[in-house]
Coordinates of C-alpha atoms in Angstrom, one line a residue:
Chain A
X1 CA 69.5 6.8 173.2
X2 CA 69.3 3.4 171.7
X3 CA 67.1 1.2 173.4
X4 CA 69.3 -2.0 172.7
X5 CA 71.3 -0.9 176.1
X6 CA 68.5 -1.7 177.8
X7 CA 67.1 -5.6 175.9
X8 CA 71.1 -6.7 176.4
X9 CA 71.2 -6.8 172.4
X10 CA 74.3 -5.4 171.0
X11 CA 73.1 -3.7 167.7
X12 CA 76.9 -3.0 166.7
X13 CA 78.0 -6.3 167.3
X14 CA 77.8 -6.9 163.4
X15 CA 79.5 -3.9 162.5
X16 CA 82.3 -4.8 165.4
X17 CA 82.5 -7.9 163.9
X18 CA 83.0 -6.5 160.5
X19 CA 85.5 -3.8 161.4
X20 CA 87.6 -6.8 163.3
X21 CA 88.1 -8.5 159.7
X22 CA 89.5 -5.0 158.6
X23 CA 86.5 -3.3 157.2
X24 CA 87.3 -0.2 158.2
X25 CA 84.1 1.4 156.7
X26 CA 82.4 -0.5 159.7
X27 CA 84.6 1.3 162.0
X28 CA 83.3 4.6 160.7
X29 CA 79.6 3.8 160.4
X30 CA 80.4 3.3 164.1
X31 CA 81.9 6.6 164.4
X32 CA 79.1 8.1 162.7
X33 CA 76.9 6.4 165.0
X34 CA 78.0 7.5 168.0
X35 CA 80.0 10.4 168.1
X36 CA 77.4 12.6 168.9
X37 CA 76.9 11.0 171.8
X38 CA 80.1 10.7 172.9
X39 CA 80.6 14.9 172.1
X40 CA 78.0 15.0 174.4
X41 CA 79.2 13.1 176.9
X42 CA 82.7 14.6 177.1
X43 CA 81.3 18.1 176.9
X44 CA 78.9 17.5 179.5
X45 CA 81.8 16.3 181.9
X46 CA 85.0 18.6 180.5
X47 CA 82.6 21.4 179.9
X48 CA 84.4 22.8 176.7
X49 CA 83.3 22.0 173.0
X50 CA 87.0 22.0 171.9
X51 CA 87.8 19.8 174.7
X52 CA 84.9 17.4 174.0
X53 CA 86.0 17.4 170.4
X54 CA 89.4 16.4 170.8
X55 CA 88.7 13.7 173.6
X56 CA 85.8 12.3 171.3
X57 CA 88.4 11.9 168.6
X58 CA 91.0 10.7 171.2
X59 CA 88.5 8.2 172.5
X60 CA 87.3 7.0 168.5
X61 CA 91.1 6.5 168.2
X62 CA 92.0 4.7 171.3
X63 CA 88.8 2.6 170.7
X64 CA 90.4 1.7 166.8
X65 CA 93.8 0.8 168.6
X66 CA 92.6 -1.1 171.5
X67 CA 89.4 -3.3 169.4
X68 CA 91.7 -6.4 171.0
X69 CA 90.7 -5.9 174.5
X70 CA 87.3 -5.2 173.9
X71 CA 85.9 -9.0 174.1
X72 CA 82.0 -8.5 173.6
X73 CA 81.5 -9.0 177.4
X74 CA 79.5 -5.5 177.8
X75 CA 77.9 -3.4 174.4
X76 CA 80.4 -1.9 172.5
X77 CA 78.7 1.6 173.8
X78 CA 79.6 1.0 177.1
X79 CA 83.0 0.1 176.1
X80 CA 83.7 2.7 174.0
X81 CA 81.4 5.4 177.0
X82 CA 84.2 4.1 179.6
X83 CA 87.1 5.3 177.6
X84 CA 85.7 8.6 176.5
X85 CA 84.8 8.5 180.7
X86 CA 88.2 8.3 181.5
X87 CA 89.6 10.4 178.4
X88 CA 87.2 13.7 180.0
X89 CA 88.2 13.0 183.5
X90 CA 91.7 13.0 182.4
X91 CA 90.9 16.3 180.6
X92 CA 89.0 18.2 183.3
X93 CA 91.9 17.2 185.4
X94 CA 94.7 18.5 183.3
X95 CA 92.6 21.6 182.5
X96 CA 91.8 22.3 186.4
X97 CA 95.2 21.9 187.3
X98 CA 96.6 24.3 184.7
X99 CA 94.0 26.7 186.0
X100 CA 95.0 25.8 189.7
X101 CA 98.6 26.5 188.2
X102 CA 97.9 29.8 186.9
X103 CA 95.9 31.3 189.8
X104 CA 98.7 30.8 191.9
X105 CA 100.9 31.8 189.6
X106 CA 103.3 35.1 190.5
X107 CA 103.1 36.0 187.0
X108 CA 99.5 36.3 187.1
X109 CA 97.9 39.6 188.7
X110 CA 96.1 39.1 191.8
X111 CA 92.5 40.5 192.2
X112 CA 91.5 40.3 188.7
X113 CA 88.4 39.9 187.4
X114 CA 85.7 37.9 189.8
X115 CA 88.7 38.1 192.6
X116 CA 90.0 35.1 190.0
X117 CA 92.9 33.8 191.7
X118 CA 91.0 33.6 195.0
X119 CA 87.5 32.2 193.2
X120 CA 87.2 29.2 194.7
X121 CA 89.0 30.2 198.4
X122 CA 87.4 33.0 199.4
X123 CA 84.4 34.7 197.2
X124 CA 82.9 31.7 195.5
X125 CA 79.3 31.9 195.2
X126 CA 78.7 35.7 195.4
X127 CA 80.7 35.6 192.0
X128 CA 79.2 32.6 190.6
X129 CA 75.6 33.5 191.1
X130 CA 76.2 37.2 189.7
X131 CA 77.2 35.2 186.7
X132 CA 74.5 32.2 187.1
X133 CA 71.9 34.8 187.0
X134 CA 72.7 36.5 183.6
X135 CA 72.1 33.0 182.1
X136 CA 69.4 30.9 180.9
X137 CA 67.9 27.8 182.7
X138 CA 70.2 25.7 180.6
X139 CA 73.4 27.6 181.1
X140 CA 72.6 27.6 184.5
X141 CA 72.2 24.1 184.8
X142 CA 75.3 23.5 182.9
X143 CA 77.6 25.6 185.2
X144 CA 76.0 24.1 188.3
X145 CA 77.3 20.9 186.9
X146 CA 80.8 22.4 186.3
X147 CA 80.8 23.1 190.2
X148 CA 80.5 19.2 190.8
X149 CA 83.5 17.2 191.2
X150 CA 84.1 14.9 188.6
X151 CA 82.7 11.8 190.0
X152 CA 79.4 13.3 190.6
X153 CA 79.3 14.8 187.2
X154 CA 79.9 11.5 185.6
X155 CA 77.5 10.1 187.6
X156 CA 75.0 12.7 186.4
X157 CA 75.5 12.7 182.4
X158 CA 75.1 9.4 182.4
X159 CA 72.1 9.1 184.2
X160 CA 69.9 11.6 184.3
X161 CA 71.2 13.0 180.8
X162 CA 72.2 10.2 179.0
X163 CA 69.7 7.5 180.6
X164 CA 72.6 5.0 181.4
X165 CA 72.0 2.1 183.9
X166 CA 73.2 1.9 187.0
X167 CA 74.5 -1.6 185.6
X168 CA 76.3 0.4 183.0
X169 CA 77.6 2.6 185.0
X170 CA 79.0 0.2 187.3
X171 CA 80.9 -0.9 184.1
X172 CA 81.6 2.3 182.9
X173 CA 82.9 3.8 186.4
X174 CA 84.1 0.7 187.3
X175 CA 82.3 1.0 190.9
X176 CA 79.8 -0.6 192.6
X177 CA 76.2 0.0 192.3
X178 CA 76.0 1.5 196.0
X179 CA 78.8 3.9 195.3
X180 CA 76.4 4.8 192.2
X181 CA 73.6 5.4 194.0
X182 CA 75.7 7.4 196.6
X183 CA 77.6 9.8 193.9
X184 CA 73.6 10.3 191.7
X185 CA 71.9 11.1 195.2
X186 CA 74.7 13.5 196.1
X187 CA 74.8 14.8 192.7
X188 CA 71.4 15.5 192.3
X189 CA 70.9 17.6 195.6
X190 CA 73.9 19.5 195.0
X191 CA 72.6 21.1 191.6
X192 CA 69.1 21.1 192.9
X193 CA 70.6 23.6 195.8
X194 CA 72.4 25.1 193.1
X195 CA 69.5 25.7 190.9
X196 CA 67.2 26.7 194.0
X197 CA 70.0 29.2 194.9
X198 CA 70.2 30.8 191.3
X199 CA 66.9 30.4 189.6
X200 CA 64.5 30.4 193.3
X201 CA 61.8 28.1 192.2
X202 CA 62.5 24.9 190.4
Chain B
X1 CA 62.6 5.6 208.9
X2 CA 63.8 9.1 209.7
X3 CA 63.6 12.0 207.1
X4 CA 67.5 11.8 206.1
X5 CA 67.5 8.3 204.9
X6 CA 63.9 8.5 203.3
X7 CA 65.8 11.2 201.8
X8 CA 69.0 9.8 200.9
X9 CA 67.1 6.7 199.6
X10 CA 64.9 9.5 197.2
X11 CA 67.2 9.2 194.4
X12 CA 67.0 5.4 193.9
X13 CA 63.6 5.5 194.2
X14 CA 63.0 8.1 191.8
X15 CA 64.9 5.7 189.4
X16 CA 63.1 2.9 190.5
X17 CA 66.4 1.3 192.1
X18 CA 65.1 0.2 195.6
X19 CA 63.9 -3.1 196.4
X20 CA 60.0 -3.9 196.8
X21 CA 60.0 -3.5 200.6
X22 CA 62.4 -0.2 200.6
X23 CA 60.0 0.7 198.3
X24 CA 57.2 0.2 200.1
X25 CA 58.7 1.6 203.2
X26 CA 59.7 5.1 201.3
X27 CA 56.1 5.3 200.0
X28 CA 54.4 4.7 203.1
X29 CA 56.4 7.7 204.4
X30 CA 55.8 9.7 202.0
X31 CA 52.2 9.3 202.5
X32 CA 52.5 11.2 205.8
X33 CA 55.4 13.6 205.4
X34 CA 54.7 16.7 203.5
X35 CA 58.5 17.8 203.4
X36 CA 59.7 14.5 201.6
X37 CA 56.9 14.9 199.1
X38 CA 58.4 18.7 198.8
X39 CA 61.8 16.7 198.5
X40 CA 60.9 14.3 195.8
X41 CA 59.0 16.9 194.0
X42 CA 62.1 19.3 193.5
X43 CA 64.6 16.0 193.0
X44 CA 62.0 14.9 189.8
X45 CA 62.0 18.6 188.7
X46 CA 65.6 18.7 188.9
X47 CA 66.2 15.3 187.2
X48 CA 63.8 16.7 184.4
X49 CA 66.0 19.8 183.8
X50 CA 68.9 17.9 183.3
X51 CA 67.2 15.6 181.1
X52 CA 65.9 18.5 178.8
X53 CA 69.7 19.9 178.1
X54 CA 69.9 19.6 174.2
X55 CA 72.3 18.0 172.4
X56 CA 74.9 19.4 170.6
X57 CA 75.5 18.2 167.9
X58 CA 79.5 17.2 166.3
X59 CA 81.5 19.4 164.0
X60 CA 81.2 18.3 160.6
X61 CA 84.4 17.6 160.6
X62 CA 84.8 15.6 163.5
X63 CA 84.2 12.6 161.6
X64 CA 86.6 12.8 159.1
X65 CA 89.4 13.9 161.4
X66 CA 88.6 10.9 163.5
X67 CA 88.8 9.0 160.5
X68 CA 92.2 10.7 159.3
X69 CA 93.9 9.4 162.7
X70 CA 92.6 6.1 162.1
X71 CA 94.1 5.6 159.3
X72 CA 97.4 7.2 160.2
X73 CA 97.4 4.7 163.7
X74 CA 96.5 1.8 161.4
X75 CA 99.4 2.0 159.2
X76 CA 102.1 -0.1 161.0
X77 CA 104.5 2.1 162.2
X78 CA 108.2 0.4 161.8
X79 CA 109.9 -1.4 164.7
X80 CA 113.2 0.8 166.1
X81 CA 114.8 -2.2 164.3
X82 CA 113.7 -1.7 160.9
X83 CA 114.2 2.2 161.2
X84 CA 117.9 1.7 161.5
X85 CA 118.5 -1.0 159.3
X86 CA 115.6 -0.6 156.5
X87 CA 115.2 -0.6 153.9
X88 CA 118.2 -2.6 153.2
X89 CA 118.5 -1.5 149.5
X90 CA 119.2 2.1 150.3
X91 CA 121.3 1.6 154.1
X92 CA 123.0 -0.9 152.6
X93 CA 125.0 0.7 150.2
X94 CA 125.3 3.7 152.4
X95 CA 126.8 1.9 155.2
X96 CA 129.4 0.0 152.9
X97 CA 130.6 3.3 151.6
X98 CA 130.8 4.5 154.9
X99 CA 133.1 1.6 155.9
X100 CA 135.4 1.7 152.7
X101 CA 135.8 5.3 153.3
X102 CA 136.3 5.1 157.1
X103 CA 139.1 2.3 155.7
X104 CA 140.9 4.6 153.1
X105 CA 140.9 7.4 155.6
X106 CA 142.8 5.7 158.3
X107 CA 145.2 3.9 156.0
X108 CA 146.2 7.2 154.4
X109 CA 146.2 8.9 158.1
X110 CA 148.7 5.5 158.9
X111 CA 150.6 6.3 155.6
X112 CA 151.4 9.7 156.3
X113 CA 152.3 9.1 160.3
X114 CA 154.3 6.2 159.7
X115 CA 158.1 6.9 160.8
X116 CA 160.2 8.1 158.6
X117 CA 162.3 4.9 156.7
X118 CA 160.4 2.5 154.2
X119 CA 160.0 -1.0 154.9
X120 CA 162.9 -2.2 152.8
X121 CA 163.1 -5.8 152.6
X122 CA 164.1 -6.6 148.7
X123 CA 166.6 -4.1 148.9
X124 CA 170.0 -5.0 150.8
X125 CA 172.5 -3.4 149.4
X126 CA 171.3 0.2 148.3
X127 CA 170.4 1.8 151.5
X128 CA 173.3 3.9 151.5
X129 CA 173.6 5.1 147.9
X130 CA 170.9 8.0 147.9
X131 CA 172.7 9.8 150.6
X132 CA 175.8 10.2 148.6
X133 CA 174.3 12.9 146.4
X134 CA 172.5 15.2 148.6
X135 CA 175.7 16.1 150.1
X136 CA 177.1 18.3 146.9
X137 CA 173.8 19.3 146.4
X138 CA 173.6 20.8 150.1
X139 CA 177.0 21.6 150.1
X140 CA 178.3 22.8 147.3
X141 CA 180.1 26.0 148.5
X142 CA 182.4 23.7 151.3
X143 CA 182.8 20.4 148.5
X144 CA 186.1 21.6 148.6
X145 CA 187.2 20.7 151.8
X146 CA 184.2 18.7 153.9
X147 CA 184.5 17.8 157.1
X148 CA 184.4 14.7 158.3
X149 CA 181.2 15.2 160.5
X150 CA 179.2 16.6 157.7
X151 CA 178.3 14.3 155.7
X152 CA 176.6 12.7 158.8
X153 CA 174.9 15.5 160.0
X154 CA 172.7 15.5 156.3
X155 CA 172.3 11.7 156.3
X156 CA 170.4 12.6 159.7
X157 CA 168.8 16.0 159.1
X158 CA 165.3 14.6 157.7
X159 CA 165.0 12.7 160.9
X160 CA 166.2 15.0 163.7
X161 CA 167.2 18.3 162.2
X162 CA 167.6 20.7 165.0
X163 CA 169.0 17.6 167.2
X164 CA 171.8 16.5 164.7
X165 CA 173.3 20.5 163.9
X166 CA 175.7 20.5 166.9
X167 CA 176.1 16.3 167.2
X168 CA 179.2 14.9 165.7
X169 CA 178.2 12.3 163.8
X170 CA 180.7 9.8 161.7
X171 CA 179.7 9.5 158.2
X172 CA 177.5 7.3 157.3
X173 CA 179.1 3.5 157.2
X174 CA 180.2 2.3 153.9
X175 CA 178.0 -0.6 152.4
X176 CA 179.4 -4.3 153.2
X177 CA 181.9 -5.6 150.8
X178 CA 180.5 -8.7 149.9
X179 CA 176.9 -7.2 149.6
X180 CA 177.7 -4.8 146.7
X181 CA 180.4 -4.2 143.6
X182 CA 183.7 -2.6 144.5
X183 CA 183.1 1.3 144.1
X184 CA 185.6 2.2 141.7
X185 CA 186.2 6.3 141.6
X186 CA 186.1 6.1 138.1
X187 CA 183.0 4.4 137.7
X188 CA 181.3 5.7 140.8
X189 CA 177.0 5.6 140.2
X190 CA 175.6 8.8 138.8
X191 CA 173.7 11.0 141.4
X192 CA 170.4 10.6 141.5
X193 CA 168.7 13.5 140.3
X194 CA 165.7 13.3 142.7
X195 CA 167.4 11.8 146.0
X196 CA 168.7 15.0 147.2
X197 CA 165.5 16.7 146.6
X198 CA 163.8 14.2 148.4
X199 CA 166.2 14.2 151.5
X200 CA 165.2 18.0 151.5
X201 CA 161.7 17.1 152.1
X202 CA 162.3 15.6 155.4
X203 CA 161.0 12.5 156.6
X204 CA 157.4 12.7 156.2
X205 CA 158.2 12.0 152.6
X206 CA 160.1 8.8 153.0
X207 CA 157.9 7.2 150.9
X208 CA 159.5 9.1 147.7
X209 CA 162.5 8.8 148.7
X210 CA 162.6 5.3 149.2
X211 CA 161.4 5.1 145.5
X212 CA 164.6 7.2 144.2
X213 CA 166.8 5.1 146.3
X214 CA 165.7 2.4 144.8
X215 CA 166.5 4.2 141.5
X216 CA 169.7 4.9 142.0
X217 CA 170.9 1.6 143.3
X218 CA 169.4 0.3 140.7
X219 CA 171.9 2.9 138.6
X220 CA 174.7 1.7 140.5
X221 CA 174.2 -1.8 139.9
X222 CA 174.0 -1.6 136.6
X223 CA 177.1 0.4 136.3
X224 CA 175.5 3.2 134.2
X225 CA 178.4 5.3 132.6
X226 CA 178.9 8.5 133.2
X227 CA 179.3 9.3 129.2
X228 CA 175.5 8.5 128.7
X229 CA 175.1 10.6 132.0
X230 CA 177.4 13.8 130.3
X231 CA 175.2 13.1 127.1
X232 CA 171.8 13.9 128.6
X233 CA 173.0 16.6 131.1
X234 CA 172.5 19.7 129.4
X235 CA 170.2 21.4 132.3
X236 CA 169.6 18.9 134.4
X237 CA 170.4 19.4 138.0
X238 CA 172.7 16.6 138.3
X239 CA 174.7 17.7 134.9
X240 CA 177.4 20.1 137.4
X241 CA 179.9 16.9 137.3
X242 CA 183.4 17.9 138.3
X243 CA 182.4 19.0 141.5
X244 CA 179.9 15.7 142.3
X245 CA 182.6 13.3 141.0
X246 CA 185.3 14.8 143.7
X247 CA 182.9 14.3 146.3
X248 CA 181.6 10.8 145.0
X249 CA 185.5 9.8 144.3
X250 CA 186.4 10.9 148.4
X251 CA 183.1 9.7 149.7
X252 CA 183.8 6.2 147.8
X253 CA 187.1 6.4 149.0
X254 CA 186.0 7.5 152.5
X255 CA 183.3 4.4 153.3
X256 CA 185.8 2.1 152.2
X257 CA 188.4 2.9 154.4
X258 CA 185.8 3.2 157.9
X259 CA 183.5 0.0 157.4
X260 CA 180.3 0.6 159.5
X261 CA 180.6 -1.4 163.0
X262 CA 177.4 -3.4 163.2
X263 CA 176.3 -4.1 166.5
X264 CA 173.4 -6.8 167.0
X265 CA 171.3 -7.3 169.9
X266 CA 167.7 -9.2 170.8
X267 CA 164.8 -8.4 172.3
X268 CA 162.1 -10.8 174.2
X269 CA 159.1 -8.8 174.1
X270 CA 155.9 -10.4 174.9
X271 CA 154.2 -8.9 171.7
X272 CA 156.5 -8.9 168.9
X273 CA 154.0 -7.0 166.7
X274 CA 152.6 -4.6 169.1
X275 CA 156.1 -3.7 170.2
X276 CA 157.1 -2.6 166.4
X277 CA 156.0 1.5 166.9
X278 CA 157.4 1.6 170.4
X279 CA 160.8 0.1 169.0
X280 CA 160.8 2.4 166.6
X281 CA 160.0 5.1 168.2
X282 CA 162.1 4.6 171.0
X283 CA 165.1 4.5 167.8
X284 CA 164.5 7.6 166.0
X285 CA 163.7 9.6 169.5
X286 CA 167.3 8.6 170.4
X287 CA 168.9 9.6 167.4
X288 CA 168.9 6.5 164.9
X289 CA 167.9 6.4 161.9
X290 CA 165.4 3.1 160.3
X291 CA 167.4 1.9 157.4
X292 CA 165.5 -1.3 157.2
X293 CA 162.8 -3.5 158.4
X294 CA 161.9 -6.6 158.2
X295 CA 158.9 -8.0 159.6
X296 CA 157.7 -11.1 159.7
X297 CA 155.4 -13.5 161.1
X298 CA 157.2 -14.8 164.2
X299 CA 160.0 -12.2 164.1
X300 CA 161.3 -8.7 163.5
X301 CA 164.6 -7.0 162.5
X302 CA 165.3 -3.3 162.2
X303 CA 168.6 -1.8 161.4
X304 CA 169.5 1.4 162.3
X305 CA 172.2 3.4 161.9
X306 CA 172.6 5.7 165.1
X307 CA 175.7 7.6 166.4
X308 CA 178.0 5.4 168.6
X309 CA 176.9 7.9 171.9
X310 CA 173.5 6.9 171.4
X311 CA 173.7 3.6 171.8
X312 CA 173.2 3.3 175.8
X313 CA 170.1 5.4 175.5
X314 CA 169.2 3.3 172.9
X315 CA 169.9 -0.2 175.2
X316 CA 167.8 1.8 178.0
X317 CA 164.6 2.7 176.1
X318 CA 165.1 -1.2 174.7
X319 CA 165.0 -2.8 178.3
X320 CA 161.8 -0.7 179.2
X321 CA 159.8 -2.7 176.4
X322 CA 161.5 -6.0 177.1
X323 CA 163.9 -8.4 177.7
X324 CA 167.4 -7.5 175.9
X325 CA 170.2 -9.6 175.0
X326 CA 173.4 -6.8 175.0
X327 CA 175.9 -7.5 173.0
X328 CA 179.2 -8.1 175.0
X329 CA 181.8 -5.1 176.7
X330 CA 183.2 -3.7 173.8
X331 CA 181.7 -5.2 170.9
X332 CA 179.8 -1.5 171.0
X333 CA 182.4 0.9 169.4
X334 CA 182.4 4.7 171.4
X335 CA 182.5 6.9 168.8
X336 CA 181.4 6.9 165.1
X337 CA 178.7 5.5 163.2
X338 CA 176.7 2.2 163.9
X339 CA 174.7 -0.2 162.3
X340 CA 172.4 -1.4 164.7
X341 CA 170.4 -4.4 163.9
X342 CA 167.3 -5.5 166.4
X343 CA 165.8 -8.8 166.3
X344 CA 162.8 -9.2 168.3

């Protein structure tokens, strides 16, 4: 993490700047600068690498098209954190409702493996903590995060893995700080319970 | 405070993200209660697990395929506008050929499905010279003894053949005295060697055979001799000449002696031009035959010659396109040929 998020100094502002007059060779040094973060960030929330990939690239592009509305009010990181945000939500949702689609599809045999068409009805967490416990601490931490709902996994990359402010991410989630607070205290006790329940001892 | 909001309250406070005296309140809590120690313990442990996920780190080639769609979304894609019309140097040309070819398409599809007589309008007093030959050409075996009602029934077959086998036409009216030479027998104009041919065809060839009776009036007129026409007729069609100069001699003979009774009526229509294909369509579908137009700016004339029967069905397709002006009780012969002329 940069520190500049947190002395209200916008290192990139030169680069922005730059990349505004048509230098696109600024635009990548940003790219270059933060894509890793923003792979994270999408992966943490979509859970897929692919996924992250494409909505880190999605989000770099949107980001390219949209510099005009981006007026210098917040950092260019939190700008460009709210669209890839919005871009993994978006994705989680598509991708959860294709699965929805498909357990409940007539084409697709019932009773497969882990009872899938019925996983999250009837036989959730006997199934998910056979899995959780064949995985590391890390893995295990990653798919409690994947039972969150998407506001409390955004809520959670940003802060407790990405080290966000709550002030960013009011402006990132476009909440208020109270509804931040709310979703990170929720957050954090449903993947303690989750890590209590799979590993025993944190 | 009790335990559930210390403990909902844990989570700002472990991010330091509660005022001084909720701060103070929390900790003084905590001081005494062992299970929200136990509480904030496992929330910091927690936090620190999720702060030691590693990073992944990008594709190598994310970078570049970022870069790729950049540079594809900052090239300016054209505006729906320019796609149709741009670039002008290569639609431009494209679209005029289009037109001029759309144009010669549907003035040859107008040439070919116009009716069947030529706009004549230079041309007064030949109309009736190209029929003359086609008769021995058609009829050679009867050019002995021809009816009366044949030569009629040829003069209409290219128009309406199956219609004018069984009607009794009268031959075809002699051309008006003033408007061409006396037709002596023994000078009578050659044959034209084409016209019969071309009253063969049948109408949709009017075109030609407007041409070749142009020709032979032309012939006529100039009172071509019928040595030069001996001379040059080894092999030609027209070259059989005992048998063509009978006919010509009685057909001369014949028009002279029945003058055509021309009949002249008006029409108020209130669109002279766009009444022209229904006038002459309602014409040839009762029988008549277009010998001549002439249109102009502010009015029209057709004549056409049409059996002396057809005449009321002619009247009654007139009246259902306008106004007409009959001529009076018994200017309108019963039997025989007619010259009709329509002004419009």
């Amino acid at each position: 993490m940069s520190d500049d998020r947190h002395t209200g100094i916008d290192e990139d502002s030169a680069l922005v700047a730059s990349w505004r007059r048509g230098d696109i060779s600024s635009f990548e040094a940003l790219v270059r600068k933060h894509q890793k973060r923003m792979l994270n960030i999408a992966l943490r929330i979509t859970g897929d690498y692919e996924d992250a990939c494409e909505v880190a690239q999605d989000a770099f592009v949107a980001a390219y098209k949209g510099i005009d509305s981006f007026r210098g009010a917040a950092r260019f990181t939190t700008w460009l954190t709210s669209i890839t945000v919005n871009l993994s939500r978006n994705r989680l949702q598509q991708v959860q409702t294709k699965r929805r689609n498909e357990a409940y599809s007539v084409d697709t045999p019932v009773g497969g493996e882990d009872c899938a068409p019925f996983r999250e009805l009837h036989c959730p967490a006997p199934s998910a903590l056979e899995r959780l416990e064949r995985l590391d601490l890390h893995e295990k931490l990653q798919t409690c995060i994947k039972t969150l709902v998407a506001e409390f996994r955004e809520a959670i990359v940003l802060r407790d893995m990405h080290d966000y402010s709550y002030d960013e991410m009011c402006a990132i989630l476009n909440v208020r700080q109270g509804t931040v607070k709310s979703r990170l205290f929720r957050a954090r006790e449903m993947v303690k319970d989750c890590l209590k329940r799979v590993v025993g001892e944190l | 405070m009790e335990h559930t909001e210390i403990r909902r309250k844990l989570s700002a406070f472990l991010d330091d993200a509660v005022d001084a005296a909720e701060k103070a309140r929390i900790e003084a809590h905590l001081a005494q209660c062992a299970n929200c120690r136990r509480a904030l313990s496992d929330l910091e442990r927690t936090v620190g697990h999720l702060k030691s996920i590693p990073e992944v780190e990008p594709p190598p080639w994310l970078t570049a395929r970022i870069m790729a769609h950049v540079r594809d979304a900052a090239v300016p894609k054209p505006s729906l506008w320019r796609r149709f019309f741009m670039p002008l140097h290569l639609k431009l040309p494209v679209e005029a050929l289009a037109i001029v070819f759309v144009c010669v398409t549907g003035y040859y599809l107008a040439r070919i499905s116009a009716p069947q007589a030529p706009i004549i309008t230079s041309l007064p007093t030949t109309r009736q010279e190209a029929p003359l030959p086609a008769e021995p050409a058609r009829r050679e075996p009867s050019m002995e003894a021809p009816s009366k009602s044949l030569p009629s029934a040829q003069h209409a077959a290219p128009v309406l053949p199956a219609k004018n086998e069984t009607r009794p036409y009268a031959p075809p009216p002699p051309p008006k005295a003033p408007d061409r030479p006396p037709m002596p027998a023994a000078s009578a104009p050659a044959p034209s060697p084409t016209a019969p041919e071309a009253y063969i065809r049948g109408g949709g060839e009017w075109v030609e055979a407007g041409r070749e009776i142009e020709w032979a009036a032309r012939r006529y007129r100039t009172g071509a001799s019928r040595a030069s026409s001996d001379s040059d007729a080894s092999g030609e069609p027209w070259s059989y000449q005992p048998e063509r100069e009978t006919w010509e001699d009685r057909a001369a003979r014949k028009y002279q002696a029945e003058p055509p009774a021309q009949v002249e009526v008006s029409l108020r229509v209130n669109d002279p031009t766009g009444a022209v294909g229904a006038i002459e369509d309602a014409v040839t579908r009762s029988g008549g035959r277009i010998v001549r137009r002439v249109y102009g700016e502010a009015s029209h004339y057709l004549v056409v010659q049409v059996g002396a029967q057809d005449i009321p069905e002619i009247f009654t397709m007139l009246e259902r396109l306008g106004r007409l002006q009959k001529p009076p009780q018994g200017a309108v012969p019963e039997e025989g040929m007619v010259e009709l002329a329509i002004r419009w």
